[in-house]
PDB file of C-alpha atoms in Angstrom:
ATOM      1  CA  UNK A   1       0.000   0.000   0.000  1.00 57.00           C
ATOM      2  CA  UNK A   2       2.917   2.312   0.532  1.00 76.00           C
ATOM      3  CA  UNK A   3       3.607   2.454  -3.213  1.00 74.00           C
ATOM      4  CA  UNK A   4      -0.010   3.426  -3.927  1.00 68.00           C
ATOM      5  CA  UNK A   5       0.066   6.161  -1.297  1.00 74.00           C
ATOM      6  CA  UNK A   6       3.344   7.487  -2.690  1.00 73.00           C
ATOM      7  CA  UNK A   7       1.928   7.409  -6.223  1.00 68.00           C
ATOM      8  CA  UNK A   8      -1.240   9.155  -5.056  1.00 73.00           C
ATOM      9  CA  UNK A   9       0.796  11.823  -3.249  1.00 77.00           C
ATOM     10  CA  UNK A  10       3.016  12.408  -6.303  1.00 77.00           C
ATOM     11  CA  UNK A  11      -0.019  12.633  -8.565  1.00 79.00           C
ATOM     12  CA  UNK A  12      -1.641  15.162  -6.279  1.00 79.00           C
ATOM     13  CA  UNK A  13       1.574  17.256  -6.201  1.00 81.00           C
ATOM     14  CA  UNK A  14       1.726  17.210 -10.002  1.00 83.00           C
ATOM     15  CA  UNK A  15      -1.927  18.207 -10.206  1.00 84.00           C
ATOM     16  CA  UNK A  16      -1.336  21.085  -7.777  1.00 80.00           C
ATOM     17  CA  UNK A  17       1.729  22.214  -9.728  1.00 82.00           C
ATOM     18  CA  UNK A  18      -0.236  22.088 -12.992  1.00 85.00           C
ATOM     19  CA  UNK A  19      -3.093  24.059 -11.470  1.00 88.00           C
ATOM     20  CA  UNK A  20      -0.668  26.676 -10.126  1.00 89.00           C
ATOM     21  CA  UNK A  21       0.995  26.917 -13.539  1.00 89.00           C
ATOM     22  CA  UNK A  22      -2.358  27.468 -15.257  1.00 91.00           C
ATOM     23  CA  UNK A  23      -3.378  30.158 -12.759  1.00 90.00           C
ATOM     24  CA  UNK A  24      -0.054  31.998 -13.068  1.00 90.00           C
ATOM     25  CA  UNK A  25      -0.212  31.773 -16.865  1.00 92.00           C
ATOM     26  CA  UNK A  26      -3.701  33.299 -16.823  1.00 92.00           C
ATOM     27  CA  UNK A  27      -2.493  36.124 -14.582  1.00 91.00           C
ATOM     28  CA  UNK A  28       0.484  36.741 -16.854  1.00 92.00           C
ATOM     29  CA  UNK A  29      -1.634  36.892 -19.994  1.00 91.00           C
ATOM     30  CA  UNK A  30      -4.123  39.243 -18.335  1.00 91.00           C
ATOM     31  CA  UNK A  31      -1.264  41.570 -17.416  1.00 90.00           C
ATOM     32  CA  UNK A  32       0.263  41.257 -20.896  1.00 86.00           C
ATOM     33  CA  UNK A  33      -3.060  42.121 -22.554  1.00 89.00           C
ATOM     34  CA  UNK A  34      -3.494  45.078 -20.191  1.00 90.00           C
ATOM     35  CA  UNK A  35       0.001  46.306 -21.030  1.00 86.00           C
ATOM     36  CA  UNK A  36      -0.580  46.003 -24.780  1.00 84.00           C
ATOM     37  CA  UNK A  37      -3.932  47.780 -24.543  1.00 88.00           C
ATOM     38  CA  UNK A  38      -2.524  50.667 -22.528  1.00 90.00           C
ATOM     39  CA  UNK A  39       0.440  51.077 -24.880  1.00 84.00           C
ATOM     40  CA  UNK A  40      -1.883  51.004 -27.910  1.00 85.00           C
ATOM     41  CA  UNK A  41      -4.428  53.407 -26.461  1.00 92.00           C
ATOM     42  CA  UNK A  42      -1.761  55.851 -25.302  1.00 91.00           C
ATOM     43  CA  UNK A  43      -0.097  55.807 -28.738  1.00 87.00           C
ATOM     44  CA  UNK A  44      -3.426  56.452 -30.468  1.00 90.00           C
ATOM     45  CA  UNK A  45      -4.313  59.239 -28.042  1.00 94.00           C
ATOM     46  CA  UNK A  46      -0.923  60.916 -28.499  1.00 93.00           C
ATOM     47  CA  UNK A  47      -1.195  60.557 -32.272  1.00 92.00           C
ATOM     48  CA  UNK A  48      -4.645  62.158 -32.277  1.00 95.00           C
ATOM     49  CA  UNK A  49      -3.628  65.080 -30.076  1.00 95.00           C
ATOM     50  CA  UNK A  50      -0.274  65.760 -31.727  1.00 96.00           C
ATOM     51  CA  UNK A  51      -1.623  65.049 -35.210  1.00 93.00           C
ATOM     52  CA  UNK A  52      -4.606  67.326 -34.673  1.00 95.00           C
ATOM     53  CA  UNK A  53      -2.481  70.215 -33.513  1.00 96.00           C
ATOM     54  CA  UNK A  54      -0.033  69.640 -36.347  1.00 95.00           C
ATOM     55  CA  UNK A  55      -2.890  69.553 -38.874  1.00 94.00           C
ATOM     56  CA  UNK A  56      -4.270  72.854 -37.595  1.00 96.00           C
ATOM     57  CA  UNK A  57      -0.812  74.407 -37.766  1.00 95.00           C
ATOM     58  CA  UNK A  58      -0.247  73.118 -41.295  1.00 94.00           C
ATOM     59  CA  UNK A  59      -3.666  74.393 -42.349  1.00 94.00           C
ATOM     60  CA  UNK A  60      -2.878  77.926 -41.194  1.00 96.00           C
ATOM     61  CA  UNK A  61       0.598  77.701 -42.709  1.00 95.00           C
ATOM     62  CA  UNK A  62      -0.876  76.577 -46.038  1.00 94.00           C
ATOM     63  CA  UNK A  63      -3.321  79.492 -46.080  1.00 94.00           C
ATOM     64  CA  UNK A  64      -0.614  82.013 -45.254  1.00 95.00           C
ATOM     65  CA  UNK A  65       1.754  80.590 -47.900  1.00 94.00           C
ATOM     66  CA  UNK A  66      -1.055  80.582 -50.471  1.00 95.00           C
ATOM     67  CA  UNK A  67      -1.869  84.211 -49.670  1.00 95.00           C
ATOM     68  CA  UNK A  68       1.803  85.215 -49.867  1.00 95.00           C
ATOM     69  CA  UNK A  69       2.337  83.449 -53.203  1.00 94.00           C
ATOM     70  CA  UNK A  70      -0.920  84.905 -54.544  1.00 93.00           C
ATOM     71  CA  UNK A  71       0.073  88.439 -53.611  1.00 94.00           C
ATOM     72  CA  UNK A  72       3.575  87.924 -55.013  1.00 94.00           C
ATOM     73  CA  UNK A  73       2.157  86.678 -58.347  1.00 92.00           C
ATOM     74  CA  UNK A  74      -0.585  89.311 -58.358  1.00 92.00           C
ATOM     75  CA  UNK A  75      -3.384  86.734 -58.525  1.00 91.00           C
ATOM     76  CA  UNK A  76      -4.701  85.134 -55.346  1.00 91.00           C
ATOM     77  CA  UNK A  77      -6.144  82.063 -57.057  1.00 93.00           C
ATOM     78  CA  UNK A  78      -2.716  81.111 -58.443  1.00 93.00           C
ATOM     79  CA  UNK A  79      -1.304  81.050 -54.923  1.00 93.00           C
ATOM     80  CA  UNK A  80      -4.011  78.638 -53.820  1.00 93.00           C
ATOM     81  CA  UNK A  81      -3.510  76.490 -56.920  1.00 94.00           C
ATOM     82  CA  UNK A  82       0.233  76.241 -56.310  1.00 94.00           C
ATOM     83  CA  UNK A  83      -0.227  75.259 -52.655  1.00 94.00           C
ATOM     84  CA  UNK A  84      -2.896  72.732 -53.622  1.00 94.00           C
ATOM     85  CA  UNK A  85      -0.552  71.309 -56.262  1.00 95.00           C
ATOM     86  CA  UNK A  86       2.203  70.910 -53.665  1.00 94.00           C
ATOM     87  CA  UNK A  87      -0.219  69.062 -51.360  1.00 94.00           C
ATOM     88  CA  UNK A  88      -1.412  66.801 -54.182  1.00 95.00           C
ATOM     89  CA  UNK A  89       2.167  66.068 -55.248  1.00 96.00           C
ATOM     90  CA  UNK A  90       3.170  65.280 -51.645  1.00 94.00           C
ATOM     91  CA  UNK A  91       0.149  63.017 -51.247  1.00 93.00           C
ATOM     92  CA  UNK A  92       1.041  61.181 -54.459  1.00 94.00           C
ATOM     93  CA  UNK A  93       4.633  60.636 -53.306  1.00 94.00           C
ATOM     94  CA  UNK A  94       3.467  59.370 -49.900  1.00 91.00           C
ATOM     95  CA  UNK A  95       0.983  57.042 -51.584  1.00 92.00           C
ATOM     96  CA  UNK A  96       3.701  55.730 -53.865  1.00 93.00           C
ATOM     97  CA  UNK A  97       6.018  55.115 -50.883  1.00 90.00           C
ATOM     98  CA  UNK A  98       3.334  53.635 -48.600  1.00 87.00           C
ATOM     99  CA  UNK A  99       5.029  50.208 -48.369  1.00 89.00           C
ATOM    100  CA  UNK A 100       8.234  51.857 -47.156  1.00 88.00           C
ATOM    101  CA  UNK A 101       6.262  53.820 -44.549  1.00 85.00           C
ATOM    102  CA  UNK A 102       4.561  50.602 -43.377  1.00 84.00           C
ATOM    103  CA  UNK A 103       7.964  48.938 -42.920  1.00 87.00           C
ATOM    104  CA  UNK A 104       9.207  51.826 -40.796  1.00 86.00           C
ATOM    105  CA  UNK A 105       6.098  51.733 -38.604  1.00 83.00           C
ATOM    106  CA  UNK A 106       6.258  47.961 -38.161  1.00 82.00           C
ATOM    107  CA  UNK A 107       9.957  48.098 -37.254  1.00 84.00           C
ATOM    108  CA  UNK A 108       9.386  50.822 -34.682  1.00 80.00           C
ATOM    109  CA  UNK A 109       6.363  49.176 -33.056  1.00 75.00           C
ATOM    110  CA  UNK A 110       7.424  45.527 -33.058  1.00 77.00           C
ATOM    111  CA  UNK A 111       9.823  45.780 -30.086  1.00 78.00           C
ATOM    112  CA  UNK A 112       7.046  47.270 -27.960  1.00 70.00           C
ATOM    113  CA  UNK A 113       4.708  44.376 -28.683  1.00 68.00           C
ATOM    114  CA  UNK A 114       6.950  41.334 -29.050  1.00 72.00           C
ATOM    115  CA  UNK A 115      10.074  41.960 -26.955  1.00 66.00           C
ATOM    116  CA  UNK A 116       8.472  43.149 -23.732  1.00 57.00           C
TER     117      UNK A 116
END
């Protein structure tokens, strides 16, 4: 009977160790998910705030440059057309290079999500 008691005791220790491992793994994954969510939400919030302020600044800058070019050329509409052309050209270049931009973003974000 001693062998059966020893086997039963060992089995119960293994079961307890397995249960503890499962509980600790669940706790770890909950913390990991929380960390990833907070990093993601904070990055999006910062991007919205900084991007919004930058967009407003660029909007006012574009209007002032368009007015200055229009006055310099003597025709206000030409100033607006030139600024609009620069924006369209920049947008086209960024669209053409979108795969390169994706690579840069993935390289910069991957350590935050996979190495921590």
